[in-house]
């Protein structure tokens, strides 16, 4: 379970987040949405324990992530940052294996585990190549694999944090990655939190949505059906939004246009 209560953050003189509250049950997938500069990445880093808040509280499975020893935190919380970067010619299998560093000394074969992830994410054509030779989308797929490696065989409850994981991926590889993540969530004690901009994916993927406003205030928390209404999205993004529905009444996605003066 992830509990955020009255969470606020100020960096320098800039107020980044104000009074964010939500409770995410273990095993659920939360989507964090909002306009650029709304504090989405900062919220993710606070949950990861990489930033210290000024007021409020964060608990991950009953503990403050910021107070956890780094070695222990790395065994329970994995995070994919928005712009991961490697400037060294590591092979892709070596980078994926870095996700197992917190578990060094365990009996699990790192090579076998890394190959399982390579097959799951269909990365076989990239094996043996330096990450410096890959396209942006290919690099992103490798970094997703590295984050996944950290929680691939959880024995105790774990948390995977993803910051715009699919922004550089084509639609086919988005489908593959989403399928792998959902499979992991079904077989592991794994909770997921993702920062995304894609409203279409948000309607189908997430159990809960945390919607942030442009000033870092919380515009709402609840189910995608509740949060992704036309009026609420217009208020947050400042554009006309139309909800699209399947024939059975389920929310299918949204289309938007600039508001008319």
PDB file of C-alpha atoms in Angstrom:
ATOM      1  CA  UNK A   1       0.000   0.000   0.000  1.00  0.00           C
ATOM      2  CA  UNK A   2       1.185   3.514  -0.858  1.00  0.00           C
ATOM      3  CA  UNK A   3      -0.200   6.334   1.292  1.00  0.00           C
ATOM      4  CA  UNK A   4       0.357  10.018   0.494  1.00  0.00           C
ATOM      5  CA  UNK A   5      -1.064  12.517   2.986  1.00  0.00           C
ATOM      6  CA  UNK A   6      -1.005  16.309   2.640  1.00  0.00           C
ATOM      7  CA  UNK A   7       2.188  16.134   0.617  1.00  0.00           C
ATOM      8  CA  UNK A   8       3.755  19.479  -0.337  1.00  0.00           C
ATOM      9  CA  UNK A   9       7.086  20.332  -1.918  1.00  0.00           C
ATOM     10  CA  UNK A  10       8.906  23.613  -2.518  1.00  0.00           C
ATOM     11  CA  UNK A  11      12.200  23.770  -4.413  1.00  0.00           C
ATOM     12  CA  UNK A  12      13.969  27.077  -3.836  1.00  0.00           C
ATOM     13  CA  UNK A  13      11.173  29.618  -4.044  1.00  0.00           C
ATOM     14  CA  UNK A  14       9.103  27.512  -6.427  1.00  0.00           C
ATOM     15  CA  UNK A  15       6.087  25.714  -5.006  1.00  0.00           C
ATOM     16  CA  UNK A  16       6.011  22.375  -6.839  1.00  0.00           C
ATOM     17  CA  UNK A  17       3.281  20.371  -5.096  1.00  0.00           C
ATOM     18  CA  UNK A  18       0.515  21.360  -2.703  1.00  0.00           C
ATOM     19  CA  UNK A  19      -1.481  19.054  -0.414  1.00  0.00           C
ATOM     20  CA  UNK A  20      -1.488  15.855  -2.478  1.00  0.00           C
ATOM     21  CA  UNK A  21      -3.483  13.003  -0.911  1.00  0.00           C
ATOM     22  CA  UNK A  22      -4.195   9.447  -2.035  1.00  0.00           C
ATOM     23  CA  UNK A  23      -4.147   5.844  -0.911  1.00  0.00           C
ATOM     24  CA  UNK A  24      -3.155   3.163  -3.423  1.00  0.00           C
ATOM     25  CA  UNK A  25      -3.868  -0.430  -2.533  1.00  0.00           C
ATOM     26  CA  UNK A  26      -1.168  -3.047  -2.966  1.00  0.00           C
ATOM     27  CA  UNK A  27      -1.239  -4.554  -6.460  1.00  0.00           C
ATOM     28  CA  UNK A  28      -2.959  -1.580  -8.104  1.00  0.00           C
ATOM     29  CA  UNK A  29      -1.645   0.549 -10.978  1.00  0.00           C
ATOM     30  CA  UNK A  30      -1.815   4.321 -10.495  1.00  0.00           C
ATOM     31  CA  UNK A  31      -1.515   6.800 -13.347  1.00  0.00           C
ATOM     32  CA  UNK A  32      -0.270  10.310 -12.562  1.00  0.00           C
ATOM     33  CA  UNK A  33      -1.461  12.834 -15.157  1.00  0.00           C
ATOM     34  CA  UNK A  34      -1.310  16.591 -15.543  1.00  0.00           C
ATOM     35  CA  UNK A  35       0.159  19.350 -17.702  1.00  0.00           C
ATOM     36  CA  UNK A  36       3.872  20.033 -18.068  1.00  0.00           C
ATOM     37  CA  UNK A  37       5.326  21.480 -14.889  1.00  0.00           C
ATOM     38  CA  UNK A  38       2.544  20.132 -12.667  1.00  0.00           C
ATOM     39  CA  UNK A  39       5.013  18.277 -10.419  1.00  0.00           C
ATOM     40  CA  UNK A  40       4.414  14.734 -11.683  1.00  0.00           C
ATOM     41  CA  UNK A  41       8.085  13.736 -11.734  1.00  0.00           C
ATOM     42  CA  UNK A  42       8.675  15.373  -8.360  1.00  0.00           C
ATOM     43  CA  UNK A  43       5.792  13.374  -6.889  1.00  0.00           C
ATOM     44  CA  UNK A  44       7.313  10.182  -8.250  1.00  0.00           C
ATOM     45  CA  UNK A  45      10.708  11.072  -6.730  1.00  0.00           C
ATOM     46  CA  UNK A  46       9.100  11.788  -3.360  1.00  0.00           C
ATOM     47  CA  UNK A  47       7.469   8.356  -3.397  1.00  0.00           C
ATOM     48  CA  UNK A  48      10.820   6.813  -4.375  1.00  0.00           C
ATOM     49  CA  UNK A  49      12.538   8.556  -1.471  1.00  0.00           C
ATOM     50  CA  UNK A  50      14.868  10.570  -3.709  1.00  0.00           C
ATOM     51  CA  UNK A  51      13.360  13.895  -2.555  1.00  0.00           C
ATOM     52  CA  UNK A  52      12.382  15.053   0.940  1.00  0.00           C
ATOM     53  CA  UNK A  53       9.042  16.788   1.319  1.00  0.00           C
ATOM     54  CA  UNK A  54       8.497  19.862   3.483  1.00  0.00           C
ATOM     55  CA  UNK A  55       5.111  18.830   4.859  1.00  0.00           C
ATOM     56  CA  UNK A  56       2.802  15.851   4.788  1.00  0.00           C
ATOM     57  CA  UNK A  57       3.821  12.219   4.723  1.00  0.00           C
ATOM     58  CA  UNK A  58       4.603   9.324   2.372  1.00  0.00           C
ATOM     59  CA  UNK A  59       4.421   5.676   3.347  1.00  0.00           C
ATOM     60  CA  UNK A  60       5.330   2.751   1.089  1.00  0.00           C
ATOM     61  CA  UNK A  61       4.156  -0.537   2.583  1.00  0.00           C
ATOM     62  CA  UNK A  62       4.046   1.137   5.991  1.00  0.00           C
ATOM     63  CA  UNK A  63       7.475   2.803   5.889  1.00  0.00           C
ATOM     64  CA  UNK A  64       8.922   6.143   4.878  1.00  0.00           C
ATOM     65  CA  UNK A  65      10.972   5.520   1.698  1.00  0.00           C
ATOM     66  CA  UNK A  66      13.227   8.503   2.465  1.00  0.00           C
ATOM     67  CA  UNK A  67      14.191   6.928   5.797  1.00  0.00           C
ATOM     68  CA  UNK A  68      14.918   3.474   4.386  1.00  0.00           C
ATOM     69  CA  UNK A  69      18.572   2.438   3.935  1.00  0.00           C
ATOM     70  CA  UNK A  70      19.516   2.699   0.256  1.00  0.00           C
ATOM     71  CA  UNK A  71      20.302  -1.000  -0.042  1.00  0.00           C
ATOM     72  CA  UNK A  72      16.926  -1.957   1.404  1.00  0.00           C
ATOM     73  CA  UNK A  73      15.041   0.612  -0.656  1.00  0.00           C
ATOM     74  CA  UNK A  74      16.655  -0.696  -3.862  1.00  0.00           C
ATOM     75  CA  UNK A  75      15.379  -4.186  -3.114  1.00  0.00           C
ATOM     76  CA  UNK A  76      11.790  -2.971  -2.784  1.00  0.00           C
ATOM     77  CA  UNK A  77      11.434   0.112  -4.995  1.00  0.00           C
ATOM     78  CA  UNK A  78      12.514   0.332  -8.646  1.00  0.00           C
ATOM     79  CA  UNK A  79      12.302   3.516 -10.708  1.00  0.00           C
ATOM     80  CA  UNK A  80      12.640   4.376 -14.375  1.00  0.00           C
ATOM     81  CA  UNK A  81      13.502   8.064 -14.669  1.00  0.00           C
ATOM     82  CA  UNK A  82      12.218  10.288 -17.455  1.00  0.00           C
ATOM     83  CA  UNK A  83      15.558  10.628 -19.253  1.00  0.00           C
ATOM     84  CA  UNK A  84      17.841   7.726 -18.293  1.00  0.00           C
ATOM     85  CA  UNK A  85      21.199   8.045 -19.963  1.00  0.00           C
ATOM     86  CA  UNK A  86      24.360   5.985 -20.385  1.00  0.00           C
ATOM     87  CA  UNK A  87      27.414   7.472 -22.047  1.00  0.00           C
ATOM     88  CA  UNK A  88      29.455   4.293 -21.964  1.00  0.00           C
ATOM     89  CA  UNK A  89      29.372   1.512 -24.574  1.00  0.00           C
ATOM     90  CA  UNK A  90      27.735  -1.103 -22.342  1.00  0.00           C
ATOM     91  CA  UNK A  91      25.996  -3.974 -24.091  1.00  0.00           C
ATOM     92  CA  UNK A  92      22.259  -4.050 -23.585  1.00  0.00           C
ATOM     93  CA  UNK A  93      22.413  -7.265 -21.558  1.00  0.00           C
ATOM     94  CA  UNK A  94      24.956  -5.630 -19.228  1.00  0.00           C
ATOM     95  CA  UNK A  95      22.648  -2.668 -18.653  1.00  0.00           C
ATOM     96  CA  UNK A  96      19.667  -4.897 -17.905  1.00  0.00           C
ATOM     97  CA  UNK A  97      21.819  -6.850 -15.434  1.00  0.00           C
ATOM     98  CA  UNK A  98      22.452  -3.613 -13.498  1.00  0.00           C
ATOM     99  CA  UNK A  99      18.901  -3.943 -12.240  1.00  0.00           C
ATOM    100  CA  UNK A 100      20.028  -6.987 -10.262  1.00  0.00           C
ATOM    101  CA  UNK A 101      22.854  -5.171  -8.455  1.00  0.00           C
ATOM    102  CA  UNK A 102      20.859  -4.736  -5.203  1.00  0.00           C
ATOM    103  CA  UNK A 103      20.466  -8.534  -5.093  1.00  0.00           C
ATOM    104  CA  UNK A 104      24.118  -9.481  -5.607  1.00  0.00           C
ATOM    105  CA  UNK A 105      24.899 -12.607  -3.661  1.00  0.00           C
ATOM    106  CA  UNK A 106      21.454 -14.128  -4.226  1.00  0.00           C
ATOM    107  CA  UNK A 107      21.334 -17.610  -5.732  1.00  0.00           C
ATOM    108  CA  UNK A 108      19.174 -16.573  -8.692  1.00  0.00           C
ATOM    109  CA  UNK A 109      21.132 -16.756 -11.951  1.00  0.00           C
ATOM    110  CA  UNK A 110      21.416 -13.199 -13.280  1.00  0.00           C
ATOM    111  CA  UNK A 111      22.088 -14.425 -16.814  1.00  0.00           C
ATOM    112  CA  UNK A 112      18.940 -16.574 -16.854  1.00  0.00           C
ATOM    113  CA  UNK A 113      16.815 -13.779 -15.419  1.00  0.00           C
ATOM    114  CA  UNK A 114      18.156 -11.199 -17.870  1.00  0.00           C
ATOM    115  CA  UNK A 115      17.439 -13.518 -20.775  1.00  0.00           C
ATOM    116  CA  UNK A 116      13.876 -14.064 -19.571  1.00  0.00           C
ATOM    117  CA  UNK A 117      13.339 -10.302 -19.662  1.00  0.00           C
ATOM    118  CA  UNK A 118      14.995  -9.954 -23.070  1.00  0.00           C
ATOM    119  CA  UNK A 119      12.618 -12.559 -24.477  1.00  0.00           C
ATOM    120  CA  UNK A 120       9.562 -11.039 -22.768  1.00  0.00           C
ATOM    121  CA  UNK A 121      10.278  -7.582 -24.206  1.00  0.00           C
ATOM    122  CA  UNK A 122      11.396  -8.975 -27.584  1.00  0.00           C
ATOM    123  CA  UNK A 123      14.894  -7.484 -27.313  1.00  0.00           C
ATOM    124  CA  UNK A 124      16.752 -10.423 -28.884  1.00  0.00           C
ATOM    125  CA  UNK A 125      17.799  -8.460 -32.020  1.00  0.00           C
ATOM    126  CA  UNK A 126      19.629  -5.960 -29.791  1.00  0.00           C
ATOM    127  CA  UNK A 127      21.680  -8.476 -27.809  1.00  0.00           C
ATOM    128  CA  UNK A 128      25.420  -7.829 -28.049  1.00  0.00           C
ATOM    129  CA  UNK A 129      25.000  -4.248 -29.233  1.00  0.00           C
ATOM    130  CA  UNK A 130      26.282  -1.192 -27.401  1.00  0.00           C
ATOM    131  CA  UNK A 131      23.524   1.068 -26.137  1.00  0.00           C
ATOM    132  CA  UNK A 132      25.322   3.954 -27.876  1.00  0.00           C
ATOM    133  CA  UNK A 133      24.384   2.422 -31.239  1.00  0.00           C
ATOM    134  CA  UNK A 134      20.651   2.282 -30.507  1.00  0.00           C
ATOM    135  CA  UNK A 135      17.846   4.636 -31.441  1.00  0.00           C
ATOM    136  CA  UNK A 136      16.002   6.580 -28.769  1.00  0.00           C
ATOM    137  CA  UNK A 137      13.111   4.129 -28.730  1.00  0.00           C
ATOM    138  CA  UNK A 138      15.441   1.124 -28.540  1.00  0.00           C
ATOM    139  CA  UNK A 139      17.314   2.700 -25.627  1.00  0.00           C
ATOM    140  CA  UNK A 140      14.047   3.305 -23.822  1.00  0.00           C
ATOM    141  CA  UNK A 141      13.081  -0.344 -24.204  1.00  0.00           C
ATOM    142  CA  UNK A 142      16.418  -1.374 -22.663  1.00  0.00           C
ATOM    143  CA  UNK A 143      15.952   0.980 -19.718  1.00  0.00           C
ATOM    144  CA  UNK A 144      12.448  -0.369 -19.159  1.00  0.00           C
ATOM    145  CA  UNK A 145      14.013  -3.840 -19.080  1.00  0.00           C
ATOM    146  CA  UNK A 146      16.608  -2.663 -16.521  1.00  0.00           C
ATOM    147  CA  UNK A 147      13.875  -1.327 -14.205  1.00  0.00           C
ATOM    148  CA  UNK A 148      11.832  -4.482 -14.650  1.00  0.00           C
ATOM    149  CA  UNK A 149      14.865  -6.626 -13.771  1.00  0.00           C
ATOM    150  CA  UNK A 150      14.902  -5.059 -10.316  1.00  0.00           C
ATOM    151  CA  UNK A 151      11.431  -6.414  -9.504  1.00  0.00           C
ATOM    152  CA  UNK A 152      11.205  -9.417 -11.841  1.00  0.00           C
ATOM    153  CA  UNK A 153      11.165 -12.094  -9.112  1.00  0.00           C
ATOM    154  CA  UNK A 154       9.831 -10.281  -6.042  1.00  0.00           C
ATOM    155  CA  UNK A 155       9.357 -12.324  -2.873  1.00  0.00           C
ATOM    156  CA  UNK A 156       7.949  -9.441  -0.810  1.00  0.00           C
ATOM    157  CA  UNK A 157       5.743  -6.485  -1.810  1.00  0.00           C
ATOM    158  CA  UNK A 158       7.497  -4.155  -4.257  1.00  0.00           C
ATOM    159  CA  UNK A 159       6.875  -0.904  -6.096  1.00  0.00           C
ATOM    160  CA  UNK A 160       7.760  -0.033  -9.693  1.00  0.00           C
ATOM    161  CA  UNK A 161       7.781   3.682 -10.600  1.00  0.00           C
ATOM    162  CA  UNK A 162       7.778   4.626 -14.288  1.00  0.00           C
ATOM    163  CA  UNK A 163       8.232   8.200 -15.558  1.00  0.00           C
ATOM    164  CA  UNK A 164       6.822   8.495 -19.095  1.00  0.00           C
ATOM    165  CA  UNK A 165       7.955   4.961 -19.958  1.00  0.00           C
ATOM    166  CA  UNK A 166       6.308   4.755 -23.398  1.00  0.00           C
ATOM    167  CA  UNK A 167       6.915   8.252 -24.781  1.00  0.00           C
ATOM    168  CA  UNK A 168       9.584   7.070 -27.257  1.00  0.00           C
ATOM    169  CA  UNK A 169       8.027   3.713 -28.154  1.00  0.00           C
ATOM    170  CA  UNK A 170       6.037   2.855 -31.247  1.00  0.00           C
ATOM    171  CA  UNK A 171       2.591   1.372 -30.758  1.00  0.00           C
ATOM    172  CA  UNK A 172       3.710  -2.261 -31.184  1.00  0.00           C
ATOM    173  CA  UNK A 173       6.390  -2.001 -28.502  1.00  0.00           C
ATOM    174  CA  UNK A 174       4.011  -0.111 -26.208  1.00  0.00           C
ATOM    175  CA  UNK A 175       1.629  -3.067 -26.427  1.00  0.00           C
ATOM    176  CA  UNK A 176       4.450  -5.512 -25.659  1.00  0.00           C
ATOM    177  CA  UNK A 177       5.716  -3.535 -22.668  1.00  0.00           C
ATOM    178  CA  UNK A 178       2.213  -3.024 -21.254  1.00  0.00           C
ATOM    179  CA  UNK A 179       1.499  -6.744 -21.599  1.00  0.00           C
ATOM    180  CA  UNK A 180       4.697  -7.627 -19.703  1.00  0.00           C
ATOM    181  CA  UNK A 181       3.926  -5.154 -16.912  1.00  0.00           C
ATOM    182  CA  UNK A 182       0.393  -6.448 -16.515  1.00  0.00           C
ATOM    183  CA  UNK A 183       1.650 -10.035 -16.445  1.00  0.00           C
ATOM    184  CA  UNK A 184       4.131  -9.106 -13.710  1.00  0.00           C
ATOM    185  CA  UNK A 185       1.408  -7.423 -11.697  1.00  0.00           C
ATOM    186  CA  UNK A 186      -0.705 -10.578 -11.886  1.00  0.00           C
ATOM    187  CA  UNK A 187       2.028 -12.966 -10.750  1.00  0.00           C
ATOM    188  CA  UNK A 188       3.970 -10.778  -8.269  1.00  0.00           C
ATOM    189  CA  UNK A 189       3.216  -8.716  -5.143  1.00  0.00           C
ATOM    190  CA  UNK A 190       3.858  -5.645  -7.314  1.00  0.00           C
ATOM    191  CA  UNK A 191       2.315  -2.167  -7.249  1.00  0.00           C
ATOM    192  CA  UNK A 192       2.888   0.232 -10.157  1.00  0.00           C
ATOM    193  CA  UNK A 193       2.826   4.020 -10.472  1.00  0.00           C
ATOM    194  CA  UNK A 194       3.292   5.589 -13.905  1.00  0.00           C
ATOM    195  CA  UNK A 195       3.575   9.205 -15.038  1.00  0.00           C
ATOM    196  CA  UNK A 196       1.958   9.472 -18.471  1.00  0.00           C
ATOM    197  CA  UNK A 197       0.529  12.004 -20.917  1.00  0.00           C
ATOM    198  CA  UNK A 198      -1.485   9.597 -23.081  1.00  0.00           C
ATOM    199  CA  UNK A 199      -5.156   9.930 -22.141  1.00  0.00           C
ATOM    200  CA  UNK A 200      -6.117   7.015 -24.397  1.00  0.00           C
ATOM    201  CA  UNK A 201      -3.912   4.584 -22.495  1.00  0.00           C
ATOM    202  CA  UNK A 202      -5.022   6.008 -19.162  1.00  0.00           C
ATOM    203  CA  UNK A 203      -8.617   4.988 -19.708  1.00  0.00           C
ATOM    204  CA  UNK A 204      -7.731   1.312 -20.113  1.00  0.00           C
ATOM    205  CA  UNK A 205      -4.574   0.651 -18.094  1.00  0.00           C
ATOM    206  CA  UNK A 206      -4.942   2.209 -14.654  1.00  0.00           C
ATOM    207  CA  UNK A 207      -6.968   1.253 -11.593  1.00  0.00           C
ATOM    208  CA  UNK A 208      -6.681   4.782 -10.183  1.00  0.00           C
ATOM    209  CA  UNK A 209      -5.732   8.236 -11.488  1.00  0.00           C
ATOM    210  CA  UNK A 210      -4.044  11.098  -9.645  1.00  0.00           C
ATOM    211  CA  UNK A 211      -4.700  14.273 -11.635  1.00  0.00           C
ATOM    212  CA  UNK A 212      -2.459  17.268 -10.925  1.00  0.00           C
ATOM    213  CA  UNK A 213      -3.185  20.859 -11.890  1.00  0.00           C
ATOM    214  CA  UNK A 214      -0.738  23.294 -13.484  1.00  0.00           C
ATOM    215  CA  UNK A 215       0.220  24.753 -10.082  1.00  0.00           C
ATOM    216  CA  UNK A 216       0.993  21.393  -8.481  1.00  0.00           C
ATOM    217  CA  UNK A 217      -2.344  21.192  -6.694  1.00  0.00           C
ATOM    218  CA  UNK A 218      -4.323  17.968  -6.777  1.00  0.00           C
ATOM    219  CA  UNK A 219      -7.238  18.190  -9.191  1.00  0.00           C
ATOM    220  CA  UNK A 220      -8.562  14.803  -8.175  1.00  0.00           C
ATOM    221  CA  UNK A 221      -7.947  11.165  -7.305  1.00  0.00           C
ATOM    222  CA  UNK A 222     -10.154   8.241  -8.276  1.00  0.00           C
ATOM    223  CA  UNK A 223     -11.035   5.826 -11.048  1.00  0.00           C
ATOM    224  CA  UNK A 224     -10.295   6.766 -14.685  1.00  0.00           C
ATOM    225  CA  UNK A 225     -14.035   6.965 -15.365  1.00  0.00           C
ATOM    226  CA  UNK A 226     -14.451   9.485 -12.532  1.00  0.00           C
ATOM    227  CA  UNK A 227     -11.354  11.575 -13.160  1.00  0.00           C
ATOM    228  CA  UNK A 228     -11.151  11.778 -16.939  1.00  0.00           C
ATOM    229  CA  UNK A 229     -14.380  13.672 -17.479  1.00  0.00           C
ATOM    230  CA  UNK A 230     -14.596  16.334 -20.170  1.00  0.00           C
ATOM    231  CA  UNK A 231     -15.135  19.175 -17.685  1.00  0.00           C
ATOM    232  CA  UNK A 232     -12.290  18.163 -15.386  1.00  0.00           C
ATOM    233  CA  UNK A 233      -9.798  17.689 -18.224  1.00  0.00           C
ATOM    234  CA  UNK A 234     -10.743  21.031 -19.744  1.00  0.00           C
ATOM    235  CA  UNK A 235     -10.168  22.716 -16.382  1.00  0.00           C
ATOM    236  CA  UNK A 236      -6.755  21.086 -15.980  1.00  0.00           C
ATOM    237  CA  UNK A 237      -5.418  21.306 -19.549  1.00  0.00           C
ATOM    238  CA  UNK A 238      -7.248  24.379 -20.832  1.00  0.00           C
ATOM    239  CA  UNK A 239      -8.506  22.721 -24.014  1.00  0.00           C
ATOM    240  CA  UNK A 240     -11.835  21.366 -25.210  1.00  0.00           C
ATOM    241  CA  UNK A 241     -11.931  17.616 -24.589  1.00  0.00           C
ATOM    242  CA  UNK A 242     -14.470  15.113 -25.869  1.00  0.00           C
ATOM    243  CA  UNK A 243     -14.798  11.681 -24.289  1.00  0.00           C
ATOM    244  CA  UNK A 244     -15.101   8.679 -26.628  1.00  0.00           C
ATOM    245  CA  UNK A 245     -16.994   5.533 -25.652  1.00  0.00           C
ATOM    246  CA  UNK A 246     -17.207   1.947 -26.845  1.00  0.00           C
ATOM    247  CA  UNK A 247     -20.605   0.592 -27.827  1.00  0.00           C
ATOM    248  CA  UNK A 248     -20.950  -1.066 -24.397  1.00  0.00           C
ATOM    249  CA  UNK A 249     -20.581   2.307 -22.662  1.00  0.00           C
ATOM    250  CA  UNK A 250     -16.983   1.881 -21.475  1.00  0.00           C
ATOM    251  CA  UNK A 251     -14.689   4.870 -21.794  1.00  0.00           C
ATOM    252  CA  UNK A 252     -12.464   4.409 -24.849  1.00  0.00           C
ATOM    253  CA  UNK A 253     -10.380   7.583 -24.869  1.00  0.00           C
ATOM    254  CA  UNK A 254     -10.459  11.303 -25.567  1.00  0.00           C
ATOM    255  CA  UNK A 255      -9.952  13.747 -28.379  1.00  0.00           C
ATOM    256  CA  UNK A 256      -9.006  17.388 -27.826  1.00  0.00           C
ATOM    257  CA  UNK A 257      -8.789  20.694 -29.644  1.00  0.00           C
ATOM    258  CA  UNK A 258      -7.608  24.134 -28.624  1.00  0.00           C
ATOM    259  CA  UNK A 259     -10.281  26.176 -26.882  1.00  0.00           C
ATOM    260  CA  UNK A 260     -11.834  28.892 -29.031  1.00  0.00           C
ATOM    261  CA  UNK A 261     -11.320  32.477 -27.865  1.00  0.00           C
TER     262      UNK A 261
END
